[in-house]
mmCIF file of C-alpha atoms and ligand atoms in Angstrom:
data_model
loop_
_atom_site.group_PDB
_atom_site.id
_atom_site.type_symbol
_atom_site.label_atom_id
_atom_site.label_comp_id
_atom_site.label_asym_id
_atom_site.label_seq_id
_atom_site.Cartn_x
_atom_site.Cartn_y
_atom_site.Cartn_z
ATOM 1 C CA MET A 1 100.985 124.218 88.757
ATOM 2 C CA VAL A 2 98.726 123.801 91.798
ATOM 3 C CA ARG A 3 96.268 121.756 89.781
ATOM 4 C CA SER A 4 99.053 119.554 88.444
ATOM 5 C CA LEU A 5 100.454 118.955 91.940
ATOM 6 C CA LEU A 6 96.975 118.256 93.332
ATOM 7 C CA VAL A 7 96.242 115.644 90.669
ATOM 8 C CA ARG A 8 99.609 114.001 91.259
ATOM 9 C CA GLY A 9 99.030 113.983 94.999
ATOM 10 C CA MET A 10 95.684 112.264 94.572
ATOM 11 C CA ILE A 11 97.143 109.697 92.167
ATOM 12 C CA ALA A 12 99.964 109.002 94.622
ATOM 13 C CA GLY A 13 97.329 108.708 97.346
ATOM 14 C CA LEU A 14 95.384 106.162 95.313
ATOM 15 C CA VAL A 15 98.510 104.030 94.900
ATOM 16 C CA ALA A 16 99.387 104.424 98.577
ATOM 17 C CA GLY A 17 95.837 103.543 99.633
ATOM 18 C CA LEU A 18 95.994 100.368 97.585
ATOM 19 C CA VAL A 19 99.335 99.289 99.063
ATOM 20 C CA ALA A 20 98.146 100.081 102.593
ATOM 21 C CA PHE A 21 94.913 98.154 101.951
ATOM 22 C CA VAL A 22 96.940 95.027 101.131
ATOM 23 C CA PHE A 23 98.921 95.501 104.360
ATOM 24 C CA ALA A 24 95.730 96.048 106.368
ATOM 25 C CA ARG A 25 94.040 93.064 104.795
ATOM 26 C CA VAL A 26 96.971 90.756 105.644
ATOM 27 C CA PHE A 27 98.031 92.091 109.050
ATOM 28 C CA GLY A 28 95.029 94.053 110.281
ATOM 29 C CA GLU A 29 92.061 91.824 109.545
ATOM 30 C CA PRO A 30 93.161 88.882 111.758
ATOM 31 C CA ALA A 31 93.357 91.219 114.759
ATOM 32 C CA LEU A 32 90.075 92.870 113.821
ATOM 33 C CA GLU A 33 88.442 89.440 113.622
ATOM 34 C CA GLY A 34 89.817 88.785 117.108
ATOM 35 C CA GLY A 35 87.811 91.744 118.362
ATOM 36 C CA ILE A 36 84.671 90.503 116.605
ATOM 37 C CA ALA A 37 85.176 87.038 118.104
ATOM 38 C CA TYR A 38 85.345 88.597 121.567
ATOM 39 C CA GLU A 39 82.201 90.594 120.799
ATOM 40 C CA ASP A 40 80.350 87.447 119.705
ATOM 41 C CA MET A 41 81.492 85.652 122.838
ATOM 42 C CA VAL A 42 80.203 88.427 125.088
ATOM 43 C CA SER A 43 76.855 88.700 123.342
ATOM 44 C CA ALA A 44 76.431 84.916 123.328
ATOM 45 C CA ALA A 45 77.132 84.829 127.059
ATOM 46 C CA SER A 46 74.476 87.452 127.723
ATOM 47 C CA GLY A 47 72.020 85.659 125.460
ATOM 48 C CA GLU A 48 71.824 88.504 122.942
ATOM 49 C CA THR A 49 71.478 87.731 119.306
ATOM 50 C CA GLY A 50 72.649 90.562 117.101
ATOM 51 C CA GLY A 51 70.223 91.712 114.422
ATOM 52 C CA PRO A 52 70.797 90.845 110.797
ATOM 53 C CA ALA A 53 74.007 92.390 109.489
ATOM 54 C CA LEU A 54 73.503 95.313 107.125
ATOM 55 C CA VAL A 55 76.793 94.550 105.401
ATOM 56 C CA SER A 56 78.307 91.074 105.604
ATOM 57 C CA ARG A 57 81.705 90.512 107.207
ATOM 58 C CA GLY A 58 82.991 89.303 103.874
ATOM 59 C CA VAL A 59 82.184 92.634 102.222
ATOM 60 C CA GLN A 60 83.408 94.689 105.181
ATOM 61 C CA SER A 61 86.784 92.977 105.244
ATOM 62 C CA SER A 62 87.413 93.131 101.488
ATOM 63 C CA ILE A 63 85.674 95.736 99.314
ATOM 64 C CA GLY A 64 84.666 97.886 102.255
ATOM 65 C CA LEU A 65 88.200 97.897 103.649
ATOM 66 C CA ALA A 66 89.632 98.658 100.192
ATOM 67 C CA VAL A 67 87.241 101.550 99.556
ATOM 68 C CA GLY A 68 88.010 102.966 102.993
ATOM 69 C CA TYR A 69 91.766 102.921 102.424
ATOM 70 C CA LEU A 70 91.502 104.200 98.836
ATOM 71 C CA ILE A 71 89.341 107.204 99.737
ATOM 72 C CA TYR A 72 91.531 107.941 102.747
ATOM 73 C CA GLY A 73 94.658 107.694 100.553
ATOM 74 C CA VAL A 74 93.267 110.012 97.884
ATOM 75 C CA ALA A 75 92.146 112.575 100.461
ATOM 76 C CA VAL A 76 95.451 112.541 102.340
ATOM 77 C CA GLY A 77 97.376 112.650 99.052
ATOM 78 C CA GLY A 78 95.428 115.685 97.894
ATOM 79 C CA ILE A 79 95.953 117.516 101.172
ATOM 80 C CA LEU A 80 99.657 116.648 101.118
ATOM 81 C CA ALA A 81 99.891 118.092 97.603
ATOM 82 C CA LEU A 82 98.207 121.344 98.657
ATOM 83 C CA VAL A 83 100.547 121.756 101.622
ATOM 84 C CA HIS A 84 103.495 120.861 99.413
ATOM 85 C CA ALA A 85 102.440 123.517 96.885
ATOM 86 C CA THR A 86 102.593 126.078 99.684
ATOM 87 C CA ALA A 87 105.890 124.826 101.115
ATOM 88 C CA GLN A 88 107.714 124.370 97.822
ATOM 89 C CA GLY A 89 110.401 127.028 97.440
ATOM 90 C CA ARG A 90 109.736 128.310 100.955
ATOM 91 C CA LEU A 91 111.806 125.804 102.945
ATOM 92 C CA GLY A 92 115.336 127.089 102.561
ATOM 93 C CA ARG A 93 117.085 125.579 99.567
ATOM 94 C CA LEU A 94 115.164 122.307 99.635
ATOM 95 C CA GLY A 95 114.374 120.957 96.193
ATOM 96 C CA VAL A 96 111.004 119.545 95.159
ATOM 97 C CA ARG A 97 111.596 115.998 96.358
ATOM 98 C CA GLY A 98 113.201 117.150 99.588
ATOM 99 C CA THR A 99 110.235 119.427 100.236
ATOM 100 C CA ALA A 100 107.794 116.578 99.619
ATOM 101 C CA VAL A 101 109.661 114.350 102.073
ATOM 102 C CA VAL A 102 109.795 117.021 104.783
ATOM 103 C CA VAL A 103 106.125 117.952 104.368
ATOM 104 C CA ALA A 104 105.127 114.279 104.528
ATOM 105 C CA LEU A 105 107.282 113.615 107.606
ATOM 106 C CA VAL A 106 105.804 116.576 109.436
ATOM 107 C CA GLY A 107 102.322 115.613 108.220
ATOM 108 C CA PHE A 108 102.597 111.985 109.326
ATOM 109 C CA THR A 109 104.063 112.891 112.701
ATOM 110 C CA SER A 110 101.547 115.608 113.520
ATOM 111 C CA ALA A 111 98.365 114.247 111.941
ATOM 112 C CA VAL A 112 98.803 110.528 112.641
ATOM 113 C CA LEU A 113 101.623 109.513 114.967
ATOM 114 C CA VAL A 114 101.189 112.021 117.810
ATOM 115 C CA PRO A 115 97.365 111.734 117.961
ATOM 116 C CA PHE A 116 97.801 107.931 117.890
ATOM 117 C CA LEU A 117 100.064 108.067 120.950
ATOM 118 C CA LYS A 118 97.306 109.766 122.943
ATOM 119 C CA TYR A 119 94.236 108.128 121.407
ATOM 120 C CA PRO A 120 95.362 104.896 119.698
ATOM 121 C CA ALA A 121 93.256 102.823 117.319
ATOM 122 C CA ASN A 122 90.886 100.372 118.983
ATOM 123 C CA PRO A 123 89.629 97.019 117.676
ATOM 124 C CA PRO A 124 85.879 96.281 117.608
ATOM 125 C CA ALA A 125 84.209 95.712 120.985
ATOM 126 C CA SER A 126 86.982 97.389 123.001
ATOM 127 C CA SER A 127 85.181 100.733 123.415
ATOM 128 C CA LEU A 128 81.897 101.789 124.979
ATOM 129 C CA ASP A 129 79.095 102.572 122.509
ATOM 130 C CA ASP A 130 77.838 105.526 124.530
ATOM 131 C CA THR A 131 81.116 107.438 124.470
ATOM 132 C CA ILE A 132 81.503 107.640 120.683
ATOM 133 C CA GLY A 133 80.784 111.389 120.750
ATOM 134 C CA GLU A 134 83.328 112.116 123.458
ATOM 135 C CA ARG A 135 85.966 109.867 121.869
ATOM 136 C CA THR A 136 85.479 111.410 118.433
ATOM 137 C CA GLY A 137 85.606 114.944 119.817
ATOM 138 C CA LEU A 138 88.804 114.376 121.802
ATOM 139 C CA PHE A 139 90.443 112.638 118.855
ATOM 140 C CA VAL A 140 89.686 115.603 116.588
ATOM 141 C CA VAL A 141 90.859 118.106 119.220
ATOM 142 C CA MET A 142 94.158 116.248 119.598
ATOM 143 C CA ILE A 143 94.691 116.223 115.816
ATOM 144 C CA VAL A 144 93.856 119.925 115.498
ATOM 145 C CA ILE A 145 96.243 120.920 118.309
ATOM 146 C CA SER A 146 99.020 118.749 116.920
ATOM 147 C CA VAL A 147 98.661 119.892 113.297
ATOM 148 C CA ALA A 148 98.301 123.562 114.268
ATOM 149 C CA GLY A 149 101.378 123.163 116.483
ATOM 150 C CA ALA A 150 103.348 121.676 113.607
ATOM 151 C CA VAL A 151 102.335 124.507 111.263
ATOM 152 C CA ALA A 152 103.302 127.092 113.876
ATOM 153 C CA ALA A 153 106.596 125.307 114.556
ATOM 154 C CA THR A 154 107.416 125.281 110.842
ATOM 155 C CA ALA A 155 106.684 129.010 110.542
ATOM 156 C CA LEU A 156 108.805 129.655 113.637
ATOM 157 C CA CYS A 157 111.600 127.548 112.196
ATOM 158 C CA ARG A 158 111.703 129.665 109.019
ATOM 159 C CA ARG A 159 111.957 132.877 111.051
ATOM 160 C CA LEU A 160 114.687 131.503 113.321
ATOM 161 C CA ALA A 161 116.706 130.025 110.467
ATOM 162 C CA ASP A 162 118.233 133.344 109.427
ATOM 163 C CA ARG A 163 119.563 134.039 112.897
ATOM 164 C CA LEU A 164 120.348 130.569 114.270
ATOM 165 C CA GLY A 165 121.038 128.567 111.136
ATOM 166 C CA TRP A 166 118.839 125.657 109.986
ATOM 167 C CA TRP A 167 120.078 123.072 112.476
ATOM 168 C CA ASN A 168 119.386 125.131 115.581
ATOM 169 C CA ALA A 169 116.178 126.525 114.126
ATOM 170 C CA VAL A 170 114.792 123.045 113.435
ATOM 171 C CA LEU A 171 115.803 121.814 116.898
ATOM 172 C CA SER A 172 114.199 124.813 118.622
ATOM 173 C CA ALA A 173 110.963 124.562 116.631
ATOM 174 C CA ALA A 174 110.746 120.788 117.103
ATOM 175 C CA GLY A 175 111.377 121.237 120.824
ATOM 176 C CA GLY A 176 108.572 123.771 121.041
ATOM 177 C CA TYR A 177 106.243 121.402 119.198
ATOM 178 C CA VAL A 178 107.070 118.502 121.521
ATOM 179 C CA VAL A 179 106.407 120.645 124.603
ATOM 180 C CA LEU A 180 103.076 121.821 123.168
ATOM 181 C CA VAL A 181 101.726 118.373 122.243
ATOM 182 C CA GLY A 182 103.133 116.897 125.444
ATOM 183 C CA LEU A 183 101.184 119.454 127.431
ATOM 184 C CA ALA A 184 98.033 118.834 125.375
ATOM 185 C CA ALA A 185 98.321 115.072 125.833
ATOM 186 C CA PHE A 186 98.842 115.557 129.564
ATOM 187 C CA LEU A 187 95.826 117.856 129.972
ATOM 188 C CA LEU A 188 93.322 116.067 127.720
ATOM 189 C CA PRO A 189 91.376 113.309 129.500
ATOM 190 C CA ALA A 190 92.493 109.709 129.040
ATOM 191 C CA ILE A 191 90.171 107.145 127.523
ATOM 192 C CA SER A 192 90.492 103.719 129.105
ATOM 193 C CA GLU A 193 87.464 101.628 128.298
ATOM 194 C CA THR A 194 89.028 98.331 127.278
ATOM 195 C CA PRO A 195 87.077 95.518 129.011
ATOM 196 C CA ARG A 196 89.138 93.707 131.627
ATOM 197 C CA ASP A 197 88.941 90.391 129.832
ATOM 198 C CA PHE A 198 89.578 91.759 126.343
ATOM 199 C CA PRO A 199 92.384 89.653 124.816
ATOM 200 C CA ALA A 200 95.628 91.634 125.184
ATOM 201 C CA ALA A 201 97.236 90.064 122.134
ATOM 202 C CA VAL A 202 94.329 91.209 119.964
ATOM 203 C CA LEU A 203 94.622 94.766 121.232
ATOM 204 C CA TYR A 204 98.384 94.814 120.737
ATOM 205 C CA ASP A 205 98.302 93.259 117.270
ATOM 206 C CA PHE A 206 95.491 95.542 116.181
ATOM 207 C CA ARG A 207 97.253 98.732 117.215
ATOM 208 C CA LEU A 208 100.527 97.617 115.670
ATOM 209 C CA ALA A 209 98.764 96.760 112.393
ATOM 210 C CA SER A 210 96.910 100.074 112.443
ATOM 211 C CA LEU A 211 100.079 102.100 112.909
ATOM 212 C CA GLY A 212 101.891 99.868 110.416
ATOM 213 C CA GLY A 213 99.192 100.541 107.832
ATOM 214 C CA HIS A 214 99.669 104.280 108.300
ATOM 215 C CA VAL A 215 103.447 103.958 107.960
ATOM 216 C CA VAL A 216 103.016 101.936 104.763
ATOM 217 C CA LEU A 217 100.473 104.404 103.390
ATOM 218 C CA TRP A 218 102.556 107.503 104.108
ATOM 219 C CA THR A 219 105.790 105.920 102.885
ATOM 220 C CA ALA A 220 104.261 104.900 99.561
ATOM 221 C CA LEU A 221 102.516 108.262 99.280
ATOM 222 C CA THR A 222 105.745 110.180 99.913
ATOM 223 C CA LEU A 223 107.867 108.196 97.470
ATOM 224 C CA VAL A 224 105.320 108.283 94.652
ATOM 225 C CA PHE A 225 104.340 111.904 95.184
ATOM 226 C CA ALA A 226 107.941 113.145 95.448
ATOM 227 C CA THR A 227 108.765 111.417 92.170
ATOM 228 C CA LEU A 228 105.671 112.725 90.367
ATOM 229 C CA ALA A 229 105.973 116.255 91.764
ATOM 230 C CA ASP A 230 109.592 116.420 90.706
ATOM 231 C CA ARG A 231 108.621 115.524 87.151
ATOM 232 C CA ALA A 232 105.806 118.057 87.210
ATOM 233 C CA THR A 233 108.091 120.930 88.126
ATOM 234 C CA ARG A 234 111.188 119.870 86.202
ATOM 235 C CA PRO A 235 110.536 120.660 82.517
ATOM 236 C CA SER A 236 109.214 124.184 82.997
ATOM 237 C CA ALA A 237 111.558 125.130 85.819
ATOM 238 C CA LEU A 238 114.642 123.915 84.070
ATOM 239 C CA ALA A 239 113.731 124.548 80.454
ATOM 240 C CA GLY A 240 116.965 125.308 78.655
ATOM 241 C CA ALA A 241 119.063 124.737 81.756
ATOM 242 C CA VAL A 242 119.477 120.988 81.344
ATOM 243 C CA PRO A 243 122.340 119.945 79.098
ATOM 244 C CA THR A 244 121.175 117.625 76.352
ATOM 245 C CA ARG A 245 121.274 114.113 77.700
ATOM 246 C CA ALA A 246 123.555 111.710 75.922
ATOM 247 C CA SER A 247 121.650 108.541 75.204
ATOM 248 C CA MET B 1 132.163 108.700 78.900
ATOM 249 C CA SER B 2 128.530 109.580 78.864
ATOM 250 C CA GLN B 3 128.084 112.224 81.483
ATOM 251 C CA ALA B 4 124.672 110.774 82.348
ATOM 252 C CA ALA B 5 122.698 113.929 82.933
ATOM 253 C CA VAL B 6 123.925 115.604 86.072
ATOM 254 C CA GLU B 7 120.859 115.566 88.270
ATOM 255 C CA SER B 8 120.228 118.475 90.556
ATOM 256 C CA PRO B 9 123.213 118.772 92.914
ATOM 257 C CA ILE B 10 122.852 118.041 96.606
ATOM 258 C CA ALA B 11 122.204 121.659 97.415
ATOM 259 C CA GLY B 12 119.216 121.318 95.126
ATOM 260 C CA ILE B 13 117.706 123.834 92.838
ATOM 261 C CA ALA B 14 115.164 125.440 95.107
ATOM 262 C CA PRO B 15 111.918 125.689 93.143
ATOM 263 C CA THR B 16 110.258 129.067 92.724
ATOM 264 C CA PRO B 17 107.557 129.548 95.345
ATOM 265 C CA ILE B 18 104.007 129.406 93.997
ATOM 266 C CA PRO B 19 102.241 132.688 94.859
ATOM 267 C CA LEU B 20 99.833 132.200 97.762
ATOM 268 C CA ARG B 21 96.973 133.890 95.901
ATOM 269 C CA GLU B 22 97.342 131.200 93.250
ATOM 270 C CA ILE B 23 97.128 128.452 95.872
ATOM 271 C CA ALA B 24 94.274 129.952 97.910
ATOM 272 C CA PRO B 25 91.303 129.015 95.680
ATOM 273 C CA TRP B 26 92.575 125.437 95.338
ATOM 274 C CA ALA B 27 93.242 125.181 99.041
ATOM 275 C CA VAL B 28 89.717 126.342 99.843
ATOM 276 C CA PHE B 29 87.705 124.323 97.346
ATOM 277 C CA ALA B 30 89.798 121.174 97.059
ATOM 278 C CA GLY B 31 90.617 121.377 100.767
ATOM 279 C CA VAL B 32 86.939 121.313 101.717
ATOM 280 C CA VAL B 33 86.178 118.396 99.380
ATOM 281 C CA LEU B 34 89.174 116.383 100.624
ATOM 282 C CA LEU B 35 88.344 116.991 104.290
ATOM 283 C CA ALA B 36 84.725 116.004 103.540
ATOM 284 C CA LEU B 37 86.014 112.715 102.122
ATOM 285 C CA LEU B 38 88.011 112.095 105.302
ATOM 286 C CA TYR B 39 84.918 112.887 107.362
ATOM 287 C CA LEU B 40 82.736 110.483 105.377
ATOM 288 C CA VAL B 41 85.232 107.623 105.637
ATOM 289 C CA GLY B 42 86.143 108.245 109.245
ATOM 290 C CA MET B 43 83.239 109.738 111.118
ATOM 291 C CA ASP B 44 79.831 110.044 109.456
ATOM 292 C CA GLN B 45 77.045 107.930 110.935
ATOM 293 C CA GLY B 46 79.072 107.764 114.123
ATOM 294 C CA ALA B 47 79.201 110.674 116.531
ATOM 295 C CA THR B 48 77.547 112.894 113.911
ATOM 296 C CA SER B 49 75.470 112.071 110.860
ATOM 297 C CA VAL B 50 75.077 113.899 107.593
ATOM 298 C CA PHE B 51 73.568 110.869 105.909
ATOM 299 C CA SER B 52 70.983 108.951 107.874
ATOM 300 C CA GLY B 53 71.192 105.222 108.448
ATOM 301 C CA GLU B 54 74.094 102.876 109.029
ATOM 302 C CA MET B 55 74.987 101.795 105.515
ATOM 303 C CA LEU B 56 78.070 103.993 105.007
ATOM 304 C CA HIS B 57 79.339 103.251 108.516
ATOM 305 C CA GLU B 58 78.879 99.515 108.056
ATOM 306 C CA PHE B 59 80.489 99.462 104.601
ATOM 307 C CA VAL B 60 83.739 101.252 105.537
ATOM 308 C CA HIS B 61 83.618 99.849 109.079
ATOM 309 C CA ASP B 62 86.871 97.851 109.019
ATOM 310 C CA GLY B 63 88.802 100.703 107.444
ATOM 311 C CA ARG B 64 87.428 103.047 110.065
ATOM 312 C CA HIS B 65 88.784 100.869 112.881
ATOM 313 C CA LEU B 66 92.157 100.186 111.270
ATOM 314 C CA LEU B 67 92.691 103.797 110.239
ATOM 315 C CA GLY B 68 92.343 104.706 113.906
ATOM 316 C CA PHE B 69 89.018 106.541 113.874
ATOM 317 C CA PRO B 70 86.831 106.076 116.953
ATOM 318 C CA CYS B 71 84.152 103.427 116.359
ATOM 319 C CA HIS B 72 82.628 100.764 118.586
HETATM 320 ZN ZN1 ZN C 1 83.176 99.429 114.867
#
């Protein structure tokens, strides 16, 4: 069963990665090119000539972008499936599809949306090269805190549900999660490195496209995975229980 | 007239939980591989490098930016 769910999660992730790639290609690349144009302008002004490109822009913005989104989709899909396998049957009376939707909502919020609010995506040439280590470290710390908080909140919610009922249990656990990540976001250092003359529209469009790509990816992933997981669990779970379907 | 197969009612038929000891080996092995994939797409040849050079970074560069990973 775990293997079957894992495979389905990765297939759903592949589909989702492909759909998100199309979105990123259409809405993300123009903003990304805006960042590159700014970079070229700055280096031209300072008389620098960049070395020969290792990978051409054409490859980066097509095959490279596709491979990036596909691998990301497959990896996220597989992880979603593993978490789903653990959650299935352990979230009250939620069925398979309902479980998949809840797991994906919690996953998207904690692993993508909340970290994005603190450390949003940045277009090329809007960050300092020397701070890549610090920026990567803080980004990972924010994700770890947020995901761990969501896992803890879910566990807390299950314990409270018996006493408070599901509604109050979910509200309490979600409230606790919001306080935790709010505190983390308040305490972790801010990163503000955007050059003063970096085009604001490029930054705005880029971040919107980045978040949009994630929404597209997770939506497609959730819908496809919920459908596939439901089929995977249906025949064995309900063998003999389903009345013969009239054609 | 055809009672088109009554799907699971709203309350849902809660699936049987999969025993944790059955999930554990998958979670460990597949989990590590999947996280390694995320690392390679998002971070390698950036702040830390498992593979030397810039090729991987340059190839998935646009995805790295748009997926929100720190880059340049
Ligand atoms: Zn970059």
